[in-house]
PDB file of C-alpha atoms in Angstrom:
ATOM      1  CA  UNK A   1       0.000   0.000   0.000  1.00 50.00           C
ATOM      2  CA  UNK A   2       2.976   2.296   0.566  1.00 49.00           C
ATOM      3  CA  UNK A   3       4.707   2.178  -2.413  1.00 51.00           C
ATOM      4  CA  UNK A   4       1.424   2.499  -4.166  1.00 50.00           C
ATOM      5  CA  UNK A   5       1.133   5.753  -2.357  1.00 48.00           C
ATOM      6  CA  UNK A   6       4.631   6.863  -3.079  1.00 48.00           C
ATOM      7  CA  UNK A   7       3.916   5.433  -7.189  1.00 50.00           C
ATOM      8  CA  UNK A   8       0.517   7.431  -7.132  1.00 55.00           C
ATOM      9  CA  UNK A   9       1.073  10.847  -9.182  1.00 58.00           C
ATOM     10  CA  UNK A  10      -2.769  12.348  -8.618  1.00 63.00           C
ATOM     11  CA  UNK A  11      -1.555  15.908  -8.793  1.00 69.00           C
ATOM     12  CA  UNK A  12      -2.783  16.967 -11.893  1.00 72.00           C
ATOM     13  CA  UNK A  13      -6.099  14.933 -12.010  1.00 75.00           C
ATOM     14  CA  UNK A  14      -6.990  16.374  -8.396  1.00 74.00           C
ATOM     15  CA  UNK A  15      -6.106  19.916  -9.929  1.00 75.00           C
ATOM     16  CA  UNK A  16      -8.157  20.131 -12.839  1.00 79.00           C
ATOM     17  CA  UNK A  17     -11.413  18.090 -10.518  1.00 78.00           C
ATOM     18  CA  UNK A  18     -10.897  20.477  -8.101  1.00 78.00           C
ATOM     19  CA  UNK A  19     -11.040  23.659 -10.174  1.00 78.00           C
ATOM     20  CA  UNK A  20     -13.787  22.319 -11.951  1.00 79.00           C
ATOM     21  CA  UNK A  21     -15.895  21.654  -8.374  1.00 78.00           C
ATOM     22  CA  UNK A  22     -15.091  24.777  -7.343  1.00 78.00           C
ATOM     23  CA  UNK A  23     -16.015  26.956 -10.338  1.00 76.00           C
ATOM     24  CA  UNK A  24     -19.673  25.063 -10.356  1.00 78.00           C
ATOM     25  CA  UNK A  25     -19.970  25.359  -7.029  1.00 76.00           C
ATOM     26  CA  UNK A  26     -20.047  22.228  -6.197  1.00 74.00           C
ATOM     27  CA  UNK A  27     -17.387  21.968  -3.619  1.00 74.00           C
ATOM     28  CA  UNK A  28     -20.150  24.674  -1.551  1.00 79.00           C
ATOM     29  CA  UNK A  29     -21.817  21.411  -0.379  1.00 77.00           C
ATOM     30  CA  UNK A  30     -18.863  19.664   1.056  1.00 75.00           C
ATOM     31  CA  UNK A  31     -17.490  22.444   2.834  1.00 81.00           C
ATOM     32  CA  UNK A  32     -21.480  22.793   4.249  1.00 80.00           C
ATOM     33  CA  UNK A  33     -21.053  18.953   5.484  1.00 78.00           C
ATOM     34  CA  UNK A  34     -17.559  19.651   7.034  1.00 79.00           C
ATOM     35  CA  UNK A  35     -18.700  22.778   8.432  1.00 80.00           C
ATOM     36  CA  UNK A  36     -21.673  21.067   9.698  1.00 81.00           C
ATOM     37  CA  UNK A  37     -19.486  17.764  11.399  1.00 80.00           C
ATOM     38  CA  UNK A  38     -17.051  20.510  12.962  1.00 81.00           C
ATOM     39  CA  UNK A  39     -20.166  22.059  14.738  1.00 80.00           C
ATOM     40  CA  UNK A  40     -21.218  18.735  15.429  1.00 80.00           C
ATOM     41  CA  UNK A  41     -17.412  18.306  16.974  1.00 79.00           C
ATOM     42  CA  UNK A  42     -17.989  21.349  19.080  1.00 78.00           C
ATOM     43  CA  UNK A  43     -20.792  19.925  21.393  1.00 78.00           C
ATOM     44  CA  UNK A  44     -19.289  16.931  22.295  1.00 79.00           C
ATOM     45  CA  UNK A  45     -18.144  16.520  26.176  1.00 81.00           C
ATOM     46  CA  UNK A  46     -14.660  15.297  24.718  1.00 81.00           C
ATOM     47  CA  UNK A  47     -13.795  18.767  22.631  1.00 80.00           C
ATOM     48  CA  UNK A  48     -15.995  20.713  25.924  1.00 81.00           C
ATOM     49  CA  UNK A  49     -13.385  19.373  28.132  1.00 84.00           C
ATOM     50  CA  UNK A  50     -10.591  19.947  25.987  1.00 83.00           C
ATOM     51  CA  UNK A  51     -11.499  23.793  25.608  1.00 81.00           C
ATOM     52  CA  UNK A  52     -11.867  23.255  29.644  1.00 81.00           C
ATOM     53  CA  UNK A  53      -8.554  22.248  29.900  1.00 84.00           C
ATOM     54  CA  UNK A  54      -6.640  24.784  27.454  1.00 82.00           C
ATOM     55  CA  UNK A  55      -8.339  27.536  29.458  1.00 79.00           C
ATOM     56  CA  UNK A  56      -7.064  26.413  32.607  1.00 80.00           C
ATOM     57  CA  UNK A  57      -3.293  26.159  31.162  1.00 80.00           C
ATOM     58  CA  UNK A  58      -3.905  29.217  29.760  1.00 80.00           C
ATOM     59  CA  UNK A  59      -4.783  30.991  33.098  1.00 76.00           C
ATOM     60  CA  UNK A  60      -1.655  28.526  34.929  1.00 78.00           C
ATOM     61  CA  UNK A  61       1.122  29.570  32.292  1.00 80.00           C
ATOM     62  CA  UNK A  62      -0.240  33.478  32.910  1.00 73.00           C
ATOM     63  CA  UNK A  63      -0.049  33.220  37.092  1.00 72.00           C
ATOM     64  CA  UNK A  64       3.080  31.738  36.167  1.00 78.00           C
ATOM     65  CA  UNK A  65       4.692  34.827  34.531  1.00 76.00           C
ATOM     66  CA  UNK A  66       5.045  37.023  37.767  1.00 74.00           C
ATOM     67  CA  UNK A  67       4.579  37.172  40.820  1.00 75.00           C
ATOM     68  CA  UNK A  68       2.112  39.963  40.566  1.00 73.00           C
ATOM     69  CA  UNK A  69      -0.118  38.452  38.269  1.00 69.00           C
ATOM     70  CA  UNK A  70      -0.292  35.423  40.638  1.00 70.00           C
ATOM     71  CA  UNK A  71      -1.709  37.400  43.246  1.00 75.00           C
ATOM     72  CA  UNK A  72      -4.318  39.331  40.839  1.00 73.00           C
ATOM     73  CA  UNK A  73      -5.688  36.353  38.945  1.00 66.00           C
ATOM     74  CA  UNK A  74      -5.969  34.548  42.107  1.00 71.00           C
ATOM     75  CA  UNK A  75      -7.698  37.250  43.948  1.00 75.00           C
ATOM     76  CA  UNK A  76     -10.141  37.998  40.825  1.00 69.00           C
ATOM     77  CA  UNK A  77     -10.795  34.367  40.722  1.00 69.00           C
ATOM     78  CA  UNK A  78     -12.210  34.487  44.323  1.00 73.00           C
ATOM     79  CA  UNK A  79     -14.062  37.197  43.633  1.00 68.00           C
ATOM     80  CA  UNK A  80     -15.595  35.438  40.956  1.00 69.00           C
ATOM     81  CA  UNK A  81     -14.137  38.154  38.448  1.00 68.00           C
ATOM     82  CA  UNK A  82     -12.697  35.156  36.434  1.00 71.00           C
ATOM     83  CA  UNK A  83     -14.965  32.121  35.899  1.00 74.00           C
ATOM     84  CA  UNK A  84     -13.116  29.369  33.763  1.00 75.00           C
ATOM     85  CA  UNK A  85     -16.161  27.875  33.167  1.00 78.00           C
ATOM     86  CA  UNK A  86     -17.533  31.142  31.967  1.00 79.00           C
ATOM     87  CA  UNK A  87     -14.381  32.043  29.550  1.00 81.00           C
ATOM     88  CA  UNK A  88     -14.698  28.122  28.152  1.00 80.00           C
ATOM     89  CA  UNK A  89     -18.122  28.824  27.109  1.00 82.00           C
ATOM     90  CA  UNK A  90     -17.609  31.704  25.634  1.00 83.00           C
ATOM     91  CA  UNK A  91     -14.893  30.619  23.594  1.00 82.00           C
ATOM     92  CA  UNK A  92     -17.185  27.518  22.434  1.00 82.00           C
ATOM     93  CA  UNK A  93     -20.253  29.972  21.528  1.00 84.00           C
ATOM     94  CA  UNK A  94     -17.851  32.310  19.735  1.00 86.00           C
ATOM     95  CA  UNK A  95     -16.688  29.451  17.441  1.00 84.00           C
ATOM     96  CA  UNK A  96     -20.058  28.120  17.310  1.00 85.00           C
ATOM     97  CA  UNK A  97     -21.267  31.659  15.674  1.00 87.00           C
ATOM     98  CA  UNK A  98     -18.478  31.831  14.138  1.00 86.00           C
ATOM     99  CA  UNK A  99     -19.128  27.985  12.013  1.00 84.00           C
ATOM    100  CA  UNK A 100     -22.945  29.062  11.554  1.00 85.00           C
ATOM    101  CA  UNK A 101     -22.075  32.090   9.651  1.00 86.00           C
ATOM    102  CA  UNK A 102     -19.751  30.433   7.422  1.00 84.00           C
ATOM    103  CA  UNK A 103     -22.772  27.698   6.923  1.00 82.00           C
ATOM    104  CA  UNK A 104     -25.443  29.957   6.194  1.00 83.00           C
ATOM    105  CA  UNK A 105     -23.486  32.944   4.107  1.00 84.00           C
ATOM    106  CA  UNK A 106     -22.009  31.594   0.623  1.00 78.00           C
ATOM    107  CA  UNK A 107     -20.086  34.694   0.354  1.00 82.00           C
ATOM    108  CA  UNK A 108     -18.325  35.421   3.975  1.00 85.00           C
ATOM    109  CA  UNK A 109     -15.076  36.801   3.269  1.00 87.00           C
ATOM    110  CA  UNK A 110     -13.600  33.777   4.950  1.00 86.00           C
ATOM    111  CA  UNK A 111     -14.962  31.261   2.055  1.00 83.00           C
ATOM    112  CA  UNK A 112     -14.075  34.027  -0.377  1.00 85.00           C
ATOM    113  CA  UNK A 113     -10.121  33.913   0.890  1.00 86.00           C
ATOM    114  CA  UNK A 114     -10.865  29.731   0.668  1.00 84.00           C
ATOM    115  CA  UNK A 115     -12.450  29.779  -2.287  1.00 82.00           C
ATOM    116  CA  UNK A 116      -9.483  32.037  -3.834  1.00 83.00           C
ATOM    117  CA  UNK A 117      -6.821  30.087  -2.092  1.00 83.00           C
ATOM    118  CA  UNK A 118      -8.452  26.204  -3.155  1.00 82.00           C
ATOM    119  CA  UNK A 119      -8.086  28.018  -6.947  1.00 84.00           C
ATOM    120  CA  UNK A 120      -4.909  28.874  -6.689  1.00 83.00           C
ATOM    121  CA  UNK A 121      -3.958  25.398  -4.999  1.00 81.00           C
ATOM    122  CA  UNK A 122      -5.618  23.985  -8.218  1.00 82.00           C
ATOM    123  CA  UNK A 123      -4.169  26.060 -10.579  1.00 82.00           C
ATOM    124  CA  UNK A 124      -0.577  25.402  -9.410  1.00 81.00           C
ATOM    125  CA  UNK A 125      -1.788  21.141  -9.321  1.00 78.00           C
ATOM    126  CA  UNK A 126      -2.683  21.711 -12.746  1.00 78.00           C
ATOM    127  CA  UNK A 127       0.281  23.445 -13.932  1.00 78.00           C
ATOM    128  CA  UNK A 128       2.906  21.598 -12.144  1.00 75.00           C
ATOM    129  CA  UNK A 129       3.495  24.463  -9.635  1.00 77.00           C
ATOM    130  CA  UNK A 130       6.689  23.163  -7.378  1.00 77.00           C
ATOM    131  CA  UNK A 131       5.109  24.961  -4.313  1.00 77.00           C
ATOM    132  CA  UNK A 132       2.135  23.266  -5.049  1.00 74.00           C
ATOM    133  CA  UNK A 133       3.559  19.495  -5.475  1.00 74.00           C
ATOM    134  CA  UNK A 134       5.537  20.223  -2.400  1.00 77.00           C
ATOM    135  CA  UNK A 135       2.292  20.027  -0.560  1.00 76.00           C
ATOM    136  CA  UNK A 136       0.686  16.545  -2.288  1.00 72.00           C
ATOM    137  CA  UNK A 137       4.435  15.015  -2.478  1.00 73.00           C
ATOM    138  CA  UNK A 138       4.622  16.080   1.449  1.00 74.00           C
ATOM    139  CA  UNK A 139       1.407  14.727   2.362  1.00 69.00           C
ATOM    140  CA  UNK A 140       2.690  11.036   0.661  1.00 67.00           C
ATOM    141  CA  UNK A 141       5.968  11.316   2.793  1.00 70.00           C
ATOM    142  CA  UNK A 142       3.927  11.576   5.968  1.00 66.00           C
ATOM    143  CA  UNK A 143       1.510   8.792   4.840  1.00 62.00           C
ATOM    144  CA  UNK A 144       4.315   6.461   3.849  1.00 62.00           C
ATOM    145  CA  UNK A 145       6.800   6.952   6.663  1.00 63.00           C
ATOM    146  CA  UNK A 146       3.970   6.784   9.238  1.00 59.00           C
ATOM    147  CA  UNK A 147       4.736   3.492  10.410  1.00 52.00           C
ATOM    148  CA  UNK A 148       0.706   2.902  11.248  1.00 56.00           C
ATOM    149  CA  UNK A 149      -0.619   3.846   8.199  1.00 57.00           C
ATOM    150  CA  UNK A 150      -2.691   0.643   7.461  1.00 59.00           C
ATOM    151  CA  UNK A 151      -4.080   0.957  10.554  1.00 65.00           C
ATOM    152  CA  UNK A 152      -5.244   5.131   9.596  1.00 61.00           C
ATOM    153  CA  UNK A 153      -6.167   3.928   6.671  1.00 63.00           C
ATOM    154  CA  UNK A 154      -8.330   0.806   8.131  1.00 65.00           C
ATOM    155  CA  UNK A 155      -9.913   3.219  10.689  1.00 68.00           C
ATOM    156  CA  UNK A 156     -10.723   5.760   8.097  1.00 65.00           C
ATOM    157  CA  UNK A 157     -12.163   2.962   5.512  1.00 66.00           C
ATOM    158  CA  UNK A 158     -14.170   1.787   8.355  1.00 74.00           C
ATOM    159  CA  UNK A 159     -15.811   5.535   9.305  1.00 72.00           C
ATOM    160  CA  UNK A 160     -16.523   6.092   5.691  1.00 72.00           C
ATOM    161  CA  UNK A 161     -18.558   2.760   5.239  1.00 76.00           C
ATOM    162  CA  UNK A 162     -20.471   4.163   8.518  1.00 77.00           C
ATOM    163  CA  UNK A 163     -21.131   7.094   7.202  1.00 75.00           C
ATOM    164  CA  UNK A 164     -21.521   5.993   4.046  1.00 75.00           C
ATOM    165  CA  UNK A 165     -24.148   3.410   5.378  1.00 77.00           C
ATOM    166  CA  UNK A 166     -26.038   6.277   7.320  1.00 76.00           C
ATOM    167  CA  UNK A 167     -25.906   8.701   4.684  1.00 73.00           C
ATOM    168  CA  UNK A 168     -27.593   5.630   2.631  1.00 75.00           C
ATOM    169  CA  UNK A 169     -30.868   5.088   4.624  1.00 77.00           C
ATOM    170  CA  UNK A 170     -32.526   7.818   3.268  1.00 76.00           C
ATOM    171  CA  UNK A 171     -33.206   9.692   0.404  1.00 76.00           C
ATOM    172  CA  UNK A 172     -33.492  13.089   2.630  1.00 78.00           C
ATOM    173  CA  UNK A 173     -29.596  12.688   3.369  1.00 76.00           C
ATOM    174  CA  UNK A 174     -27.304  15.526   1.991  1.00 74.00           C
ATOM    175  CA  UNK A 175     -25.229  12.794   0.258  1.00 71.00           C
ATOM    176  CA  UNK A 176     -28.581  11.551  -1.671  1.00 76.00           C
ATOM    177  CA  UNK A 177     -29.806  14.249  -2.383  1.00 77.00           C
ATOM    178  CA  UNK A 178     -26.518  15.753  -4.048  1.00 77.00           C
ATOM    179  CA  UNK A 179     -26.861  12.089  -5.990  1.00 76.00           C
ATOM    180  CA  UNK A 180     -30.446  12.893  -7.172  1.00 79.00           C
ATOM    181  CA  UNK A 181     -29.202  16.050  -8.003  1.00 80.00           C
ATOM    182  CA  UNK A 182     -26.265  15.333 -10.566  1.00 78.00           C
ATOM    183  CA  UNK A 183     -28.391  12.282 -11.985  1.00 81.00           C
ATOM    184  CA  UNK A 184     -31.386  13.900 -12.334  1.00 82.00           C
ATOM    185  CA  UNK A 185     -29.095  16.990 -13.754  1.00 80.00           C
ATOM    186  CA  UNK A 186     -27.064  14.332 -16.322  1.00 80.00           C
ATOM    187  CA  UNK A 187     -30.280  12.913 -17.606  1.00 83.00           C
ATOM    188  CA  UNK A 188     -31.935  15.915 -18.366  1.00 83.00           C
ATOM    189  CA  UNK A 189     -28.520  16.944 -20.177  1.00 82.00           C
ATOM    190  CA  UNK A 190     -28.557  13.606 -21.848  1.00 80.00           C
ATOM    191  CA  UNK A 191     -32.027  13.403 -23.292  1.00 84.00           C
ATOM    192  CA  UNK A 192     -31.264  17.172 -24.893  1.00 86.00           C
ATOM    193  CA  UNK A 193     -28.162  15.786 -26.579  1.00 85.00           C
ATOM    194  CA  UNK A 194     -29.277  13.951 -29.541  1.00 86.00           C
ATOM    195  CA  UNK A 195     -24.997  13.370 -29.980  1.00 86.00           C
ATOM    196  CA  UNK A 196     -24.619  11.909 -26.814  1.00 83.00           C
ATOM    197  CA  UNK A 197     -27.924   9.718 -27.558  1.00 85.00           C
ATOM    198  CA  UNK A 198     -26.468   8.603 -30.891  1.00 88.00           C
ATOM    199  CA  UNK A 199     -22.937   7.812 -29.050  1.00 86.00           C
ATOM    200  CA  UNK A 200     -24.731   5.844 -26.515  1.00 84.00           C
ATOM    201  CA  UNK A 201     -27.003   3.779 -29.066  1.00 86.00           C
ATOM    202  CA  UNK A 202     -24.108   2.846 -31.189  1.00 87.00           C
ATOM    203  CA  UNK A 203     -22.045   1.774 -27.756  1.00 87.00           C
ATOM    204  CA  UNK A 204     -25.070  -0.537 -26.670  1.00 86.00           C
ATOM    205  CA  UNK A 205     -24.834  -1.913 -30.443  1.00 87.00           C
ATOM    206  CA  UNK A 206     -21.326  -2.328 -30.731  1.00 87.00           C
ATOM    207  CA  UNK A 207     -21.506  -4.051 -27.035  1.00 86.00           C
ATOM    208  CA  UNK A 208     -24.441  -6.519 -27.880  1.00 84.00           C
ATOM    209  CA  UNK A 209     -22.700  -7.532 -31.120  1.00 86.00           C
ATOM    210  CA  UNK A 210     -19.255  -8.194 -29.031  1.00 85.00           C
ATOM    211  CA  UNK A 211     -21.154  -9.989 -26.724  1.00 82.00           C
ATOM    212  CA  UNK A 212     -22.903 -12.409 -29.277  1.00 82.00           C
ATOM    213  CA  UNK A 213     -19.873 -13.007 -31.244  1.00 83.00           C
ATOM    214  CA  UNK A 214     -17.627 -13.692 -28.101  1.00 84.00           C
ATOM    215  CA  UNK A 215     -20.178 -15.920 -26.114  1.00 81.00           C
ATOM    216  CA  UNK A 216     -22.820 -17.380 -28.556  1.00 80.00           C
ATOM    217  CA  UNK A 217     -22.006 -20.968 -27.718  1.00 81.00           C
ATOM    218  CA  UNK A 218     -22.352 -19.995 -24.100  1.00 82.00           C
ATOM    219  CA  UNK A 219     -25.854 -18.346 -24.984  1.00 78.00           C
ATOM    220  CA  UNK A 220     -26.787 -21.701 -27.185  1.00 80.00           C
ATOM    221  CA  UNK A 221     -25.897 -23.643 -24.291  1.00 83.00           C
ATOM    222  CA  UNK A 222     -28.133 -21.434 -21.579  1.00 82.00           C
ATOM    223  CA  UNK A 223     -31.158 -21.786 -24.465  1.00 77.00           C
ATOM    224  CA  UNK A 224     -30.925 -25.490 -24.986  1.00 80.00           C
ATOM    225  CA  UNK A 225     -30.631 -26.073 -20.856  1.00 82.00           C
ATOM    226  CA  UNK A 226     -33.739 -23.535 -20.310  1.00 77.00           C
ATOM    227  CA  UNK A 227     -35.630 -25.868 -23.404  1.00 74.00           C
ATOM    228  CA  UNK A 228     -34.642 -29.145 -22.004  1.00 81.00           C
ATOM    229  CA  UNK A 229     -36.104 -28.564 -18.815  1.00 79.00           C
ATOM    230  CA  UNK A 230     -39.609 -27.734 -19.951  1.00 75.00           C
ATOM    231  CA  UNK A 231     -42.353 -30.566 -20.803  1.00 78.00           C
ATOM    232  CA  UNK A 232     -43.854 -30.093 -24.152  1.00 74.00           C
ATOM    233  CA  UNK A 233     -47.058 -28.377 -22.339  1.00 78.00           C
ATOM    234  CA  UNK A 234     -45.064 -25.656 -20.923  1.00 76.00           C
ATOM    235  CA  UNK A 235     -42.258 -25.444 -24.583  1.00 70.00           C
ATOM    236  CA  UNK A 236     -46.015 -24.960 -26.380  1.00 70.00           C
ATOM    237  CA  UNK A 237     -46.876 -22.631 -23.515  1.00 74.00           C
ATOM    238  CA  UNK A 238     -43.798 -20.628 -24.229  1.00 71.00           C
ATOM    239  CA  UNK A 239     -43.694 -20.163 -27.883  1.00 68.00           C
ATOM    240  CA  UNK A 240     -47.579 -19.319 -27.827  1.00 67.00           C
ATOM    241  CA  UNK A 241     -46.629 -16.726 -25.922  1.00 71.00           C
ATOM    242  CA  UNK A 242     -43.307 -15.306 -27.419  1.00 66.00           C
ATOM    243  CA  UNK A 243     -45.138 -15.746 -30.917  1.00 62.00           C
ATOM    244  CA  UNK A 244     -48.507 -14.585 -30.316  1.00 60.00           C
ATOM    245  CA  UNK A 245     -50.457 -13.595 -33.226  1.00 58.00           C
ATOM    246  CA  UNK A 246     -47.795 -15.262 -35.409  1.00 59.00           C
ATOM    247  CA  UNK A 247     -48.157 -18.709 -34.345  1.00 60.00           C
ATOM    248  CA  UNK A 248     -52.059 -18.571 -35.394  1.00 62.00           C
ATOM    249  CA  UNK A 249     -50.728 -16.708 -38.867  1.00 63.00           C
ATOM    250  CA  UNK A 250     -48.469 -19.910 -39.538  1.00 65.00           C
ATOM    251  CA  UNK A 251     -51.242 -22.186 -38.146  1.00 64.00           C
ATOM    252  CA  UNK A 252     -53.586 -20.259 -40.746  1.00 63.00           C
ATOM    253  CA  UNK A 253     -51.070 -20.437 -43.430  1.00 66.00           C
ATOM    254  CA  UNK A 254     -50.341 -24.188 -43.329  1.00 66.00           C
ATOM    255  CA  UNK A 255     -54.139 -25.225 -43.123  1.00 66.00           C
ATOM    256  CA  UNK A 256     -54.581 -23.314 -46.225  1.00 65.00           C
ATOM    257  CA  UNK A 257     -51.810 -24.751 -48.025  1.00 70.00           C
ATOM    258  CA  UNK A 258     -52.607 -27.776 -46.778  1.00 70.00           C
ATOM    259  CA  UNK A 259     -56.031 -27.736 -48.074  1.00 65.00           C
ATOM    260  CA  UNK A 260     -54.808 -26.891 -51.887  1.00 67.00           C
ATOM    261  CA  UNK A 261     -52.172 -29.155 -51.382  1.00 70.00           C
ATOM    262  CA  UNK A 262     -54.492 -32.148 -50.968  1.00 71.00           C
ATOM    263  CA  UNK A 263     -56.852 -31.017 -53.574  1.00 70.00           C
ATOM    264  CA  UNK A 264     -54.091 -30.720 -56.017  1.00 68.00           C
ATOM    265  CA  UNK A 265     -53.049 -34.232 -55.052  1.00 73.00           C
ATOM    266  CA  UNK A 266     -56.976 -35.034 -55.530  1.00 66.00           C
ATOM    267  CA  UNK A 267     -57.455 -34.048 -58.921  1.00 71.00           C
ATOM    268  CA  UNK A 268     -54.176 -36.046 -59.889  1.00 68.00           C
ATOM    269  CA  UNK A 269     -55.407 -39.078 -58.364  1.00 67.00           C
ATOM    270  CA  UNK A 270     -58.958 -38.248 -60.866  1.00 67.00           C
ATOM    271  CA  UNK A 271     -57.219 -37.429 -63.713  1.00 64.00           C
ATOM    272  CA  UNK A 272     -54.866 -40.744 -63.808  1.00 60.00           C
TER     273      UNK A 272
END
């Protein structure tokens, strides 16, 4: 798997899909369902006690500076002038603003510099920019010469089938609806392209005839299997049925050429 990693060269192809996702607007959606998960991330006890925690060594490493701010935090804390608990929260509902207004305004300034820079990033993919493929090449050092990598890599296969799974169970999920969206988008594309129609009729030709030609003895052999195993009430049953109206033309057909056939062979008989 590593030296698959260090072989892959997915610069370019993640340039040009990138600055194409980003000038339809496409790549608006993902950044909504990472935005989203990151608010998500905020709430949970784990990241609560970890903003707990940062305040506190923030407020230790101050005290720690002097002497006199020691005695000041320490007094302000027992007057209840500095709350922790208060300053934690605050930091979590400023972040928490701070996510919903990216979510709900397309054009903050802060996904305008993102949108600008993930261009730029794409540009320099695309062109081969050395600044650019120091970043990708980078990211495959870290990923090879991570000694657990297959075990990353097994954790985050494992979380995308989860979420893939959940995301699956309904058709009011974002990630089904942005399917319906592009299919019901590429069939109303396709059935406005008469070229595309044309290009598709002649591949299902092309494909049928390839198919014939390559595995006609293995389609004989599926026929004459399916044939042998019916009685002659249900063979009769199934060419009335795949003939139809046919079957009662030839039936009509050979009675009347039966019935001139034996006349003919009537007035022979008289003649002689």
């Amino acid at each position: 798997m590593k030296e698959q990693v260090g072989k892959s060269n997915f610069a370019k192809p993640l340039g040009n899909w990138l600055k194409r996702a980003i000038e339809t607007g496409s790549h608006n959606e993902l950044i909504d369902k990472v935005l989203e998960t990151t608010a998500k991330a905020m709430s949970d006890p784990d990241t609560v006690n970890a903003i707990n925690e940062k305040v506190n060594d923030l407020i230790e490493d101050y005290k720690s500076d002097s002497a006199l701010k020691f005695i000041g935090l320490n007094i302000a804390e027992k007057l209840k002038l500095i709350d922790k608990q208060i300053i934690s929260e605050k930091i979590q509902n400023g972040l928490n603003t701070f996510l919903r207004e990216l979510r709900t305004d397309s054009d903050h300034p802060i996904r305008q510099k993102l949108d600008n820079s993930l261009i730029n990033f794409a540009d320099g993919l695309s062109r081969g920019d050395e600044s650019s493929l120091e970043i990708i090449d980078s990211i495959k050092q870290k990923l090879m010469s991570n000694a657990e990598l297959g075990k990353i890599i097994s954790d985050l296969l494992r979380k995308a089938k989860t979420s893939l799974d959940e995301q699956l169970e309904s058709n009011d999920t974002s990630l089904m609806k942005i399917v319906a969206k592009n299919i019901e988008s590429a069939a109303k594309e396709f059935s406005n392209n008469k070229e595309s129609q044309m290009r598709f009729n002649d591949w299902i030709k092309e494909t049928a005839i390839q198919l014939i030609n390559s595995y006609h003895h293995k389609i004989g052999e599926m026929v004459r299997e399916s044939l042998w195993k019916l009685d002659d009430t249900a063979l009769v049953g199934q060419i009335e049925e795949k003939v139809g109206n046919d079957l009662q033309f030839i039936r009509l057909n050979g009675a009347v050429i039966g019935f001139f056939a034996g006349a003919v062979i009537k007035i022979i008989k008289l003649a002689i």
